């Protein structure tokens, strides 16, 4: 694992937050970092060469979706994920374990494998731990994930316990199946929102000495307070000197709350999905671009943003693009939202360096409200 | 009209082709030129700043669609089309006359006006010649079009004759209605594929002394040979010293055939529409990207092309994007097809300068076949 190293650059004396550098075979990532999601080998609506200018350092792709189509051997024969997607920076692939949860009605699970019925053509995809690793070795990401069982948020204690046990057993089998030495294999901690379960999962996985640990099974329907509480006891149970990745989370405020609790890596579809639905995260609050109020607005989407979508294009034009169902609308607002997410973490890092992280959290909380609500609450005239 | 000038740089002694410079308020256009189509104020799937690197100098937007949504006053209040779309080069708007043909089942026509029933909400849009000019003055393109009546390709002689007469009467009313002096208003020649009708239309419009002339009513279902024959007698009937614009045409070979007959300006949705449908124009012939043969092809879409889509992205990846219904597929292939169209006209200009235009036509004819057919006909192994 000499291709990888994790250096802690700074820890926040007031919180558990930390700033680090994670070295991978395709470059270094300053953490905490947000990874844009390219489920099927493309961040929806974005040219890959647009990602780096936003501040994105590492991206994510999905093992389950790529295994079904075009197939991991096809990606391998096309040169592996980096060449396939034309992204030369670090990439992370998940294992398919999240689909154990999200596709619960289309899979069968036992101690040996999870069998998915393809949503594309009904064919069967059988994932054993060894198979999940083999697929990810074909795909060739820098960071790969153990196959895990992600139980539902409201699972009964015995369901959660079984998932923890299976996740540990599968983690061992994944580690033993790994052949390539240029991919960092992360263990995934499960256990729902129960402290005992999470601590058991962490204590079983830590002896396996993975180069990094993910926290799975959150953002699956539980209340935000439950997620934060779970991070309160789970993150400190993980090794200090290894990266911690919170899978599939979340809203901007969730990122900041998790940074405060010691998380280093994030991914979420929210910036691109909301961008496609005409909802923008901005330094003035959340903006719904289909709203009539933007019809003749010549101002930019976010006057504090420096992304390519915030130069020149007016809110009136963006509204028009969405009402006319033109591709450029999703393209522009997805790009902006990704830029905003990078800005949120850049701001968090600056706040850590200046000891202002808790004040920064209040700012991001405030900005999770609608722009129109914030304006109504504070009187008009504060928009440029 | 001092903002405009048309300089003929070269005429081909072997054909009627010519190379010229058309000066507009937003920059110069080297003709013959192809204008990418931004019907609703956006070239589908393309960032406006991607257009100029392709070689695009001027683009087109649609009066009918923008008048319905967002409304021409809204575009005006958002700064006019150039600011609205973030395209600082020349723009042309058509008049709505083509929709007289294409929306024949949703409009009523008399000598005073055409009344459209909106495809969006059923509301009525009444276009008189004066109204068509007023809308185009709100939109603010550099080049605007007279309202015309575009008859169907198979119209009876009396239908064609009535359309010619009405088009002349409306052209006069458009000219009289024009208030802005910074927009070049073009007359539109109609007359189907009948020589007498076309010559009558041209001879009635030329005394009105428009700064340029469009040829409408082609590419509406007639055979290519009929279109070329119509250009044979129509183009020479137009003033030598003014730009000639062939509306809505066409395939690459149609562009070359029309250049040979003395046409200077083109627009067509084909490069972007075909791009969205996974069909690419290339220097090896037409490529259908959904085809299984591309599954593991690591080569570029077009090895002779220098567009951003032809660097790095493999045919196998492009195929995957279309099969997965990912936006990036249409984005990449639309961009490439627009680059190809610019290349076709660049090649035509080079061929004019070297006296090779008729040989160039044969090359473009050959490339209108499928790549797979061309390979089958010539033996394998000639692909890089």
XYZ file of C-alpha atoms in Angstrom:
768
model
C 0.000 0.000 0.000
C 2.920 2.334 -0.569
C 0.847 4.183 -3.173
C -1.276 5.553 -0.342
C -0.614 7.759 2.646
C -2.773 9.871 4.921
C -1.258 12.909 6.629
C -3.154 14.846 9.245
C -2.293 18.463 8.731
C -4.393 20.037 11.440
C -6.968 19.102 14.043
C -9.503 21.520 15.451
C -9.043 21.960 19.215
C -12.725 22.923 19.597
C -14.239 19.982 17.676
C -13.176 16.644 16.226
C -12.626 18.197 12.792
C -9.386 17.624 10.966
C -7.634 18.705 7.774
C -5.507 16.153 5.979
C -3.886 15.080 2.761
C -4.710 11.710 1.337
C -2.186 10.538 -1.248
C -3.512 8.128 -3.908
C -2.002 6.682 -7.101
C -3.829 9.343 -9.137
C -3.043 12.345 -6.978
C -3.536 13.907 -3.599
C -6.848 14.849 -2.013
C -7.091 17.544 0.609
C -9.621 16.398 3.191
C -12.363 16.955 4.134
C -13.337 16.439 0.499
C -16.596 16.036 -1.380
C -16.650 13.566 -4.288
C -19.090 14.297 -7.146
C -21.032 11.171 -8.076
C -20.650 9.625 -11.525
C -22.907 6.612 -11.002
C -22.679 5.208 -14.514
C -19.232 6.575 -15.335
C -20.277 10.200 -15.879
C -21.190 13.004 -13.516
C -24.575 13.775 -15.045
C -24.502 16.763 -17.390
C -20.865 17.678 -16.665
C -17.795 17.416 -18.897
C -15.058 15.678 -16.900
C -12.648 18.554 -17.554
C -15.112 20.900 -15.855
C -14.747 19.117 -12.515
C -11.255 20.148 -11.503
C -11.838 23.909 -11.937
C -14.711 23.540 -9.443
C -12.287 22.221 -6.856
C -13.313 18.572 -7.162
C -10.318 16.319 -6.501
C -11.835 12.845 -6.463
C -15.014 11.370 -7.898
C -17.157 8.315 -7.310
C -18.604 5.652 -9.606
C -21.032 2.846 -8.900
C -20.033 -0.817 -9.016
C -23.560 -2.211 -9.291
C -24.604 0.006 -12.210
C -21.345 -0.400 -14.150
C -21.296 -4.165 -13.585
C -24.710 -4.415 -15.207
C -23.925 -1.997 -18.010
C -21.534 -1.908 -19.809
C -20.027 -4.698 -17.645
C -16.791 -4.508 -15.692
C -14.822 -6.438 -18.323
C -15.891 -3.895 -20.933
C -14.685 -1.032 -18.731
C -11.443 -2.921 -18.177
C -11.008 -3.524 -21.918
C -11.640 0.153 -22.559
C -8.668 0.961 -20.323
C -10.262 1.066 -16.869
C -12.442 3.729 -15.271
C -9.944 6.588 -15.510
C -9.531 6.257 -19.253
C -13.187 5.300 -19.747
C -14.499 8.438 -18.019
C -11.557 10.657 -19.004
C -10.930 11.636 -15.398
C -7.272 11.409 -14.465
C -7.698 12.114 -10.751
C -8.561 9.670 -7.962
C -11.757 7.608 -8.213
C -13.668 5.628 -5.600
C -16.115 2.822 -6.354
C -18.674 1.553 -3.891
C -19.230 -2.171 -3.645
C -22.874 -2.746 -4.433
C -23.650 -2.990 -0.724
C -25.839 0.096 -0.779
C -28.024 -1.584 -3.396
C -28.647 -4.367 -0.826
C -30.704 -1.652 0.863
C -31.973 0.488 -2.040
C -32.972 -2.445 -4.240
C -34.271 -4.616 -1.384
C -37.267 -5.748 -3.418
C -35.075 -7.003 -6.272
C -32.426 -9.017 -4.459
C -31.899 -12.152 -2.419
C -29.374 -12.247 0.363
C -27.639 -15.065 2.219
C -24.330 -15.526 3.957
C -22.569 -16.285 0.714
C -23.816 -13.641 -1.672
C -26.378 -11.082 -2.685
C -28.181 -11.827 -5.950
C -29.705 -8.860 -7.775
C -32.322 -9.052 -10.453
C -31.197 -6.477 -13.004
C -33.480 -3.473 -13.325
C -32.427 -3.377 -16.990
C -33.284 -6.822 -18.310
C -34.136 -9.066 -15.357
C -30.859 -10.984 -15.590
C -29.226 -12.032 -12.328
C -26.069 -10.438 -10.887
C -24.571 -12.551 -8.111
C -22.212 -10.622 -5.872
C -20.052 -12.577 -3.455
C -17.393 -10.662 -1.541
C -14.760 -12.036 -3.933
C -16.851 -11.093 -6.952
C -17.377 -7.544 -5.669
C -13.618 -7.197 -5.376
C -12.956 -8.754 -8.787
C -15.394 -6.326 -10.397
C -13.779 -3.379 -8.656
C -10.344 -4.589 -9.725
C -11.607 -4.624 -13.315
C -12.986 -1.126 -12.930
C -9.680 0.019 -11.478
C -10.618 2.821 -9.077
C -8.033 4.075 -6.583
C -10.253 3.330 -3.624
C -12.614 0.355 -3.462
C -15.137 -0.829 -0.898
C -15.800 -4.100 0.878
C -19.129 -5.701 0.093
C -21.378 -4.935 3.049
C -24.964 -5.362 4.091
C -26.694 -2.036 4.555
C -29.773 -2.629 6.759
C -32.791 -0.285 6.776
C -32.869 2.603 9.261
C -35.807 1.083 11.111
C -34.434 -2.473 11.148
C -35.098 -4.565 14.268
C -32.082 -5.126 16.575
C -31.603 -8.688 15.337
C -31.632 -7.464 11.705
C -28.996 -4.867 12.489
C -26.898 -7.388 14.413
C -27.038 -9.888 11.561
C -26.001 -7.188 9.112
C -23.050 -6.252 11.302
C -21.935 -9.859 11.581
C -22.286 -10.483 7.864
C -20.500 -7.234 7.038
C -17.552 -8.318 9.194
C -17.417 -11.781 7.661
C -17.615 -10.329 4.161
C -14.936 -7.729 4.953
C -12.515 -10.537 5.825
C -13.363 -12.365 2.612
C -12.950 -9.155 0.596
C -9.535 -8.520 2.110
C -8.482 -12.075 1.305
C -9.791 -11.785 -2.264
C -7.923 -8.606 -3.101
C -5.151 -9.140 -5.670
C -4.227 -5.651 -6.853
C -1.963 -3.674 -4.542
C -2.644 -0.270 -6.098
C -6.180 0.062 -4.731
C -7.036 1.085 -1.172
C -9.739 -1.268 0.145
C -11.927 0.322 2.809
C -13.915 -1.511 5.447
C -17.485 -0.337 6.020
C -18.898 0.093 9.496
C -22.596 -0.775 9.842
C -24.873 -0.936 12.895
C -27.771 1.424 12.284
C -28.105 4.184 14.850
C -27.304 1.948 17.820
C -24.127 2.710 19.735
C -23.406 -0.850 20.788
C -23.815 -2.183 17.272
C -21.651 0.521 15.716
C -18.890 -0.029 18.282
C -19.050 -3.774 17.751
C -18.799 -3.305 13.956
C -15.844 -0.944 14.280
C -14.036 -3.183 16.787
C -14.446 -6.199 14.491
C -13.177 -4.351 11.414
C -10.244 -2.472 12.911
C -8.123 -5.620 13.460
C -8.410 -6.278 9.719
C -6.252 -3.164 9.303
C -7.919 -1.561 6.299
C -6.214 1.601 4.995
C -9.415 3.536 5.571
C -12.922 3.128 6.972
C -16.329 4.051 5.635
C -19.457 4.632 7.662
C -22.365 3.094 5.781
C -26.018 2.753 6.608
C -26.675 6.426 7.272
C -28.826 8.822 5.257
C -31.206 5.901 4.734
C -34.266 7.553 6.257
C -33.205 8.294 9.851
C -33.597 11.810 11.307
C -30.578 14.116 10.950
C -30.187 14.235 14.729
C -29.913 10.429 14.792
C -27.268 10.552 12.099
C -25.241 13.166 13.974
C -25.558 11.219 17.232
C -24.393 8.075 15.451
C -21.354 9.938 14.125
C -20.680 11.200 17.658
C -19.914 7.681 18.845
C -18.819 6.006 15.600
C -16.153 8.361 14.241
C -14.036 8.378 17.440
C -14.062 4.575 17.374
C -12.175 4.612 14.058
C -8.389 4.930 13.722
C -7.204 8.510 13.991
C -4.544 8.078 11.318
C -6.765 6.740 8.518
C -9.340 8.468 6.315
C -13.009 8.245 7.326
C -15.627 8.267 4.610
C -19.313 8.950 5.299
C -21.155 7.249 2.445
C -23.938 9.002 0.533
C -24.274 12.084 2.766
C -25.763 14.641 2.227
C -27.069 18.203 2.494
C -24.517 21.019 2.956
C -25.318 21.211 6.665
C -24.860 17.437 6.997
C -21.355 17.799 5.572
C -20.454 20.466 8.101
C -21.978 18.533 11.025
C -20.006 15.478 9.952
C -16.758 17.429 9.501
C -17.222 18.621 13.083
C -17.402 14.965 14.099
C -14.206 13.975 12.294
C -15.304 12.837 8.809
C -12.877 13.262 5.904
C -14.668 12.099 2.741
C -18.176 12.557 1.351
C -20.246 11.749 -1.703
C -23.852 12.510 -2.563
C -26.064 12.795 -5.642
C -27.859 15.801 -4.174
C -25.985 18.616 -5.980
C -26.506 17.107 -9.416
C -29.976 15.686 -8.761
C -31.246 18.957 -7.326
C -29.506 20.807 -10.144
C -31.460 18.801 -12.685
C -34.636 19.708 -10.787
C -33.967 23.471 -10.924
C -33.039 23.742 -7.243
C -29.812 25.594 -6.488
C -27.763 25.901 -3.315
C -26.449 29.461 -3.057
C -24.792 31.921 -0.709
C -28.238 33.575 -0.398
C -30.111 30.389 0.459
C -31.877 27.786 -1.635
C -33.203 29.046 -4.975
C -36.055 27.394 -6.876
C -35.414 28.500 -10.425
C -38.856 27.725 -11.835
C -40.351 30.394 -9.604
C -42.017 33.318 -11.362
C -39.969 35.776 -9.294
C -36.921 35.046 -11.423
C -38.623 35.740 -14.770
C -36.963 39.093 -15.469
C -34.034 38.794 -13.054
C -30.815 39.770 -14.836
C -28.674 38.928 -11.826
C -26.528 35.792 -11.507
C -27.674 32.648 -9.744
C -25.189 33.274 -6.922
C -23.335 36.595 -6.870
C -20.654 35.172 -4.552
C -19.918 32.155 -6.741
C -17.128 32.038 -9.311
C -18.302 28.999 -11.269
C -18.850 29.162 -15.036
C -22.639 29.056 -14.577
C -22.584 32.166 -12.396
C -20.816 34.318 -14.994
C -23.148 36.029 -17.425
C -26.103 33.662 -17.327
C -29.061 35.408 -15.660
C -31.598 33.838 -13.365
C -34.219 34.799 -15.942
C -32.383 32.765 -18.560
C -31.931 29.793 -16.222
C -35.659 29.854 -15.448
C -36.415 29.898 -19.170
C -34.135 26.898 -19.783
C -35.979 24.819 -17.176
C -39.447 25.829 -18.354
C -38.414 24.991 -21.936
C -36.921 21.670 -20.775
C -33.561 22.524 -22.336
C -30.489 20.452 -21.373
C -28.426 23.546 -20.636
C -30.515 24.274 -17.518
C -29.563 21.030 -15.720
C -26.010 21.383 -17.040
C -25.555 24.884 -15.601
C -27.236 24.343 -12.229
C -25.600 20.949 -11.653
C -22.238 22.599 -12.250
C -23.075 25.421 -9.879
C -24.305 23.079 -7.141
C -21.106 21.044 -7.373
C -19.128 24.291 -7.091
C -21.223 25.225 -4.052
C -20.491 21.907 -2.328
C -16.783 22.424 -2.901
C -17.155 25.931 -1.481
C -18.896 24.579 1.606
C -15.934 22.326 2.402
C -13.392 24.993 1.479
C -15.177 27.287 3.911
C -15.124 24.554 6.556
C -11.374 24.123 6.144
C -10.817 27.866 6.423
C -13.023 27.892 9.524
C -10.993 25.071 11.068
C -7.801 27.027 10.436
C -9.230 30.156 12.067
C -11.048 28.387 14.892
C -14.474 29.484 13.570
C -16.005 26.136 12.671
C -18.995 26.335 15.012
C -19.844 29.824 13.776
C -19.486 28.519 10.226
C -22.015 25.796 11.041
C -24.551 28.486 11.976
C -23.994 30.200 8.643
C -24.583 26.988 6.705
C -27.676 26.202 8.797
C -29.079 29.567 7.888
C -28.407 28.956 4.177
C -30.381 25.722 4.185
C -33.507 27.885 4.106
C -35.097 29.236 0.945
C -33.660 32.515 -0.288
C -37.189 33.948 -0.375
C -37.723 33.044 3.302
C -34.412 34.589 4.293
C -35.275 37.774 2.413
C -38.743 37.907 3.964
C -37.268 37.440 7.411
C -34.683 40.156 7.020
C -36.366 42.756 4.860
C -35.790 43.245 1.189
C -32.935 45.017 -0.451
C -30.055 42.815 0.619
C -29.751 41.163 -2.775
C -27.339 42.723 -5.201
C -27.286 49.911 -42.712
C -23.751 51.100 -42.196
C -23.309 48.373 -39.562
C -23.367 45.803 -42.365
C -21.228 45.116 -45.405
C -20.695 42.117 -47.657
C -17.366 41.688 -49.420
C -16.828 38.998 -52.018
C -13.334 37.727 -51.543
C -13.218 35.082 -54.235
C -15.481 33.421 -56.789
C -14.909 29.958 -58.159
C -14.345 30.035 -61.917
C -15.576 26.430 -62.245
C -18.837 26.804 -60.269
C -21.012 29.572 -58.823
C -19.363 29.213 -55.398
C -17.998 32.246 -53.635
C -16.085 33.151 -50.495
C -17.002 36.354 -48.730
C -16.941 38.318 -45.529
C -20.173 39.524 -44.055
C -19.698 42.301 -41.506
C -22.382 42.566 -38.794
C -22.705 44.649 -35.615
C -21.475 41.684 -33.570
C -18.555 40.670 -35.756
C -17.600 39.362 -39.160
C -18.682 36.051 -40.678
C -16.628 34.338 -43.336
C -19.025 32.836 -45.861
C -20.077 30.235 -46.768
C -20.987 29.748 -43.095
C -23.099 27.279 -41.140
C -25.127 28.626 -38.213
C -25.811 26.221 -35.318
C -29.476 26.349 -34.317
C -30.489 27.578 -30.864
C -34.256 27.345 -31.322
C -35.245 28.339 -27.797
C -32.183 30.467 -27.051
C -29.735 27.598 -26.525
C -27.943 25.256 -28.894
C -29.135 22.022 -27.318
C -26.566 20.464 -24.999
C -23.801 22.977 -25.804
C -22.288 25.703 -23.617
C -22.259 28.921 -25.653
C -18.524 29.346 -25.076
C -17.959 25.972 -26.752
C -19.303 27.239 -30.079
C -16.521 29.576 -31.167
C -13.706 26.995 -30.765
C -15.645 24.787 -33.205
C -15.451 27.513 -35.825
C -19.058 28.669 -35.453
C -19.281 32.392 -36.142
C -23.023 33.062 -36.127
C -25.990 31.237 -34.620
C -29.735 31.140 -35.125
C -32.716 31.424 -32.792
C -36.407 30.950 -33.430
C -38.889 33.807 -33.279
C -41.995 31.644 -32.921
C -40.676 29.592 -30.010
C -39.176 32.546 -28.133
C -42.285 34.658 -28.662
C -44.374 31.973 -26.970
C -41.846 31.323 -24.201
C -40.432 33.262 -22.462
C -41.962 36.045 -24.614
C -40.040 38.615 -26.643
C -40.528 41.355 -24.028
C -38.951 39.091 -21.416
C -35.936 38.481 -23.665
C -35.734 42.231 -24.262
C -35.922 42.966 -20.532
C -33.186 40.395 -19.919
C -30.903 42.395 -22.211
C -31.766 40.984 -25.644
C -30.794 37.678 -27.223
C -27.018 38.183 -27.054
C -27.004 38.748 -23.324
C -29.823 36.246 -22.738
C -27.955 33.394 -24.469
C -24.456 34.613 -23.570
C -23.373 34.573 -27.193
C -21.553 37.741 -28.185
C -21.268 36.968 -31.910
C -23.827 37.559 -34.663
C -27.310 36.035 -34.327
C -30.068 35.517 -36.886
C -33.748 35.031 -36.052
C -36.245 33.556 -38.458
C -39.675 35.160 -38.657
C -42.170 32.444 -37.810
C -42.856 31.894 -41.500
C -41.501 28.367 -41.415
C -44.061 27.507 -38.739
C -46.760 28.484 -41.278
C -45.657 25.254 -42.939
C -44.525 23.065 -40.049
C -47.499 23.878 -37.787
C -50.065 23.936 -40.602
C -52.630 22.081 -38.502
C -52.405 24.638 -35.678
C -52.657 27.940 -37.518
C -55.002 30.082 -39.546
C -53.742 32.217 -42.367
C -55.169 35.201 -44.230
C -53.740 38.206 -46.040
C -53.362 40.125 -42.830
C -51.803 37.650 -40.452
C -51.060 34.114 -39.397
C -52.620 33.068 -36.088
C -50.950 30.186 -34.261
C -52.525 28.133 -31.525
C -49.709 27.682 -29.021
C -48.443 24.112 -28.683
C -47.739 24.970 -25.048
C -51.062 26.188 -23.676
C -53.449 26.694 -26.590
C -53.228 30.493 -26.402
C -53.249 32.394 -29.684
C -50.212 34.119 -31.198
C -51.201 36.498 -33.976
C -48.328 37.386 -36.296
C -48.805 40.221 -38.715
C -45.776 41.340 -40.714
C -45.416 44.326 -38.375
C -45.735 42.111 -35.315
C -43.086 39.689 -36.620
C -40.721 42.639 -37.007
C -41.599 44.082 -33.585
C -40.885 40.728 -31.924
C -37.568 40.413 -33.745
C -36.665 43.967 -32.727
C -37.341 42.984 -29.115
C -35.180 39.877 -29.504
C -32.414 41.998 -31.027
C -30.652 39.627 -33.444
C -28.229 41.073 -36.002
C -30.131 39.600 -38.909
C -33.915 39.272 -39.000
C -36.332 37.801 -41.502
C -39.468 39.029 -43.220
C -42.636 37.148 -42.373
C -43.302 34.819 -45.288
C -45.645 32.030 -46.263
C -43.834 28.751 -46.705
C -46.070 26.476 -48.857
C -45.768 22.678 -48.824
C -43.453 20.983 -51.326
C -46.380 19.343 -53.106
C -48.577 22.459 -53.134
C -50.767 23.022 -56.205
C -49.594 25.808 -58.564
C -52.286 28.190 -57.315
C -51.221 27.543 -53.691
C -47.592 28.299 -54.559
C -48.597 31.403 -56.524
C -50.712 32.697 -53.648
C -47.833 32.121 -51.219
C -45.455 34.040 -53.489
C -47.869 36.958 -53.774
C -48.519 37.063 -50.044
C -44.794 36.762 -49.270
C -44.102 39.792 -51.476
C -46.904 41.832 -49.915
C -45.724 40.919 -46.409
C -42.088 41.697 -47.295
C -43.115 45.246 -48.188
C -45.050 45.605 -44.933
C -42.093 44.191 -42.947
C -39.720 46.666 -44.538
C -42.076 49.530 -43.728
C -42.490 48.318 -40.137
C -38.786 48.120 -39.348
C -37.667 50.765 -36.838
C -34.212 49.612 -35.722
C -31.359 50.379 -38.079
C -28.877 47.947 -36.545
C -30.585 44.813 -37.855
C -30.269 43.485 -41.399
C -33.749 42.529 -42.640
C -33.672 39.791 -45.287
C -36.365 39.125 -47.875
C -37.364 35.481 -48.383
C -37.852 34.026 -51.842
C -40.604 31.405 -52.096
C -42.048 29.565 -55.102
C -41.684 25.846 -54.435
C -39.600 24.019 -57.034
C -41.088 25.884 -59.982
C -38.723 28.088 -61.965
C -41.324 30.648 -63.022
C -42.599 31.066 -59.458
C -39.115 31.412 -57.996
C -38.097 33.990 -60.586
C -41.310 35.908 -60.010
C -40.716 35.906 -56.249
C -37.119 37.084 -56.659
C -38.021 39.783 -59.161
C -40.730 41.144 -56.854
C -38.432 41.221 -53.810
C -35.273 42.613 -55.384
C -36.736 46.101 -55.951
C -37.385 46.278 -52.200
C -33.594 46.362 -51.858
C -33.116 44.134 -48.835
C -29.501 43.820 -47.592
C -29.662 40.065 -48.135
C -31.968 37.366 -49.444
C -33.052 34.032 -48.065
C -34.336 31.086 -50.034
C -37.191 29.534 -48.084
C -39.508 26.652 -48.833
C -36.821 24.058 -49.522
C -35.974 20.985 -47.465
C -39.710 20.606 -46.870
C -40.071 17.140 -48.364
C -38.905 17.561 -51.971
C -36.218 15.281 -53.450
C -32.612 16.525 -53.173
C -32.371 16.737 -56.958
C -35.400 19.055 -56.985
C -33.792 21.239 -54.351
C -30.522 21.464 -56.295
C -32.378 22.246 -59.531
C -34.331 24.966 -57.739
C -31.075 26.486 -56.504
C -29.710 26.303 -60.064
C -32.240 28.865 -61.222
C -32.979 30.740 -57.993
C -29.530 31.680 -56.701
C -28.391 33.403 -59.927
C -31.578 35.481 -59.848
C -30.453 37.074 -56.567
C -28.096 40.053 -56.302
C -24.442 39.054 -56.641
C -23.302 41.548 -54.008
C -25.572 40.488 -51.160
C -25.513 37.406 -48.914
C -27.758 34.482 -49.863
C -29.147 32.311 -47.086
C -30.609 28.859 -47.718
C -33.000 28.280 -44.808
C -33.051 25.020 -42.857
C -30.694 23.005 -45.104
C -29.382 20.341 -44.584
C -27.128 17.301 -44.828
C -23.389 17.865 -45.371
C -23.729 17.054 -49.061
C -26.624 19.511 -49.367
C -24.367 22.252 -48.009
C -21.686 21.488 -50.594
C -24.194 21.264 -53.457
C -25.639 24.606 -52.396
C -22.212 26.237 -52.034
C -21.524 25.162 -55.614
C -24.709 27.017 -56.599
C -23.725 30.236 -54.854
C -25.216 29.996 -51.337
C -23.467 31.820 -48.481
C -25.378 31.003 -45.272
C -26.908 27.852 -43.822
C -28.683 26.612 -40.724
C -30.009 23.196 -39.792
C -30.947 21.235 -36.679
C -29.463 18.050 -38.127
C -26.038 18.080 -36.392
C -27.542 18.520 -32.931
C -30.661 16.404 -33.506
C -28.650 13.517 -34.950
C -26.096 13.982 -32.190
C -28.805 13.489 -29.596
C -29.828 10.322 -31.434
C -26.321 8.791 -31.366
C -25.645 9.379 -35.052
C -22.338 11.041 -35.884
C -21.006 12.534 -39.101
C -17.317 11.664 -39.425
C -14.391 11.648 -41.812
C -14.935 7.862 -42.071
C -18.643 8.054 -42.874
C -21.739 8.074 -40.712
C -21.372 6.303 -37.374
C -24.301 4.847 -35.392
C -22.953 4.806 -31.872
C -25.472 2.389 -30.382
C -24.117 -0.353 -32.622
C -22.570 -3.358 -30.860
C -19.418 -3.043 -32.999
C -18.310 -0.070 -30.914
C -18.604 -1.833 -27.537
C -14.889 -2.291 -26.911
C -13.561 0.283 -29.377
C -10.942 2.448 -27.656
C -10.510 4.665 -30.722
C -11.940 8.182 -31.031
C -15.218 8.961 -32.735
C -13.364 10.639 -35.605
C -9.570 10.363 -35.719
C -9.321 13.347 -38.072
C -11.392 15.655 -35.880
C -9.888 18.082 -33.371
C -13.044 18.803 -31.350
C -13.145 18.286 -27.587
C -15.339 15.186 -27.970
C -12.745 13.491 -30.178
C -9.938 13.783 -27.638
C -9.778 10.920 -25.175
C -13.380 9.769 -25.203
C -13.590 6.339 -26.831
C -16.344 5.065 -29.062
C -16.955 2.376 -26.455
C -17.578 5.058 -23.851
C -19.852 7.051 -26.166
C -21.869 3.913 -26.859
C -22.187 3.286 -23.129
C -23.405 6.850 -22.533
C -26.198 6.440 -25.094
C -27.247 3.004 -23.851
C -27.316 4.359 -20.284
C -29.284 7.427 -21.433
C -26.683 9.779 -19.952
C -26.730 13.462 -20.933
C -23.031 13.464 -21.746
C -23.624 11.297 -24.844
C -25.832 13.858 -26.616
C -23.555 16.643 -25.366
C -20.419 15.067 -26.856
C -21.845 13.936 -30.186
C -23.786 17.174 -30.765
C -20.540 19.053 -30.234
C -18.685 16.774 -32.615
C -21.371 17.021 -35.312
C -21.303 20.817 -35.105
C -17.513 20.660 -35.471
C -17.938 18.367 -38.477
C -20.331 20.793 -40.169
C -17.842 23.603 -39.683
C -15.150 21.346 -41.126
C -17.296 20.609 -44.171
C -17.548 24.312 -44.981
C -13.910 24.955 -44.138
C -13.028 22.170 -46.567
C -15.319 23.695 -49.178
C -13.599 27.067 -48.832
C -10.172 25.458 -49.163
C -11.416 23.566 -52.226
C -12.684 26.814 -53.776
C -9.273 28.393 -53.233
C -7.488 25.450 -54.862
C -10.001 24.867 -57.643
C -10.982 21.451 -56.242
C -14.596 22.032 -55.270
C -16.119 19.401 -57.580
C -13.658 16.779 -56.348
C -14.492 17.835 -52.796
C -18.180 17.232 -53.537
C -17.356 13.611 -54.450
C -15.555 13.169 -51.153
C -18.524 14.483 -49.166
C -20.924 12.312 -51.185
C -18.878 9.292 -50.291
C -18.946 10.240 -46.599
C -22.737 10.377 -46.526
C -22.674 6.573 -46.423
C -22.370 4.535 -43.248
C -18.814 3.929 -42.063
C -19.562 0.189 -41.932
C -20.667 0.211 -45.588
C -17.575 2.106 -46.649
C -15.353 -0.365 -44.791
C -17.189 -3.350 -46.263
C -16.808 -1.897 -49.737
C -13.102 -1.224 -49.394
C -11.841 -4.009 -47.201
C -11.041 -3.754 -43.527
C -7.954 -2.328 -41.964
C -8.177 1.262 -43.113
C -9.340 2.485 -39.720
C -6.690 3.793 -37.394
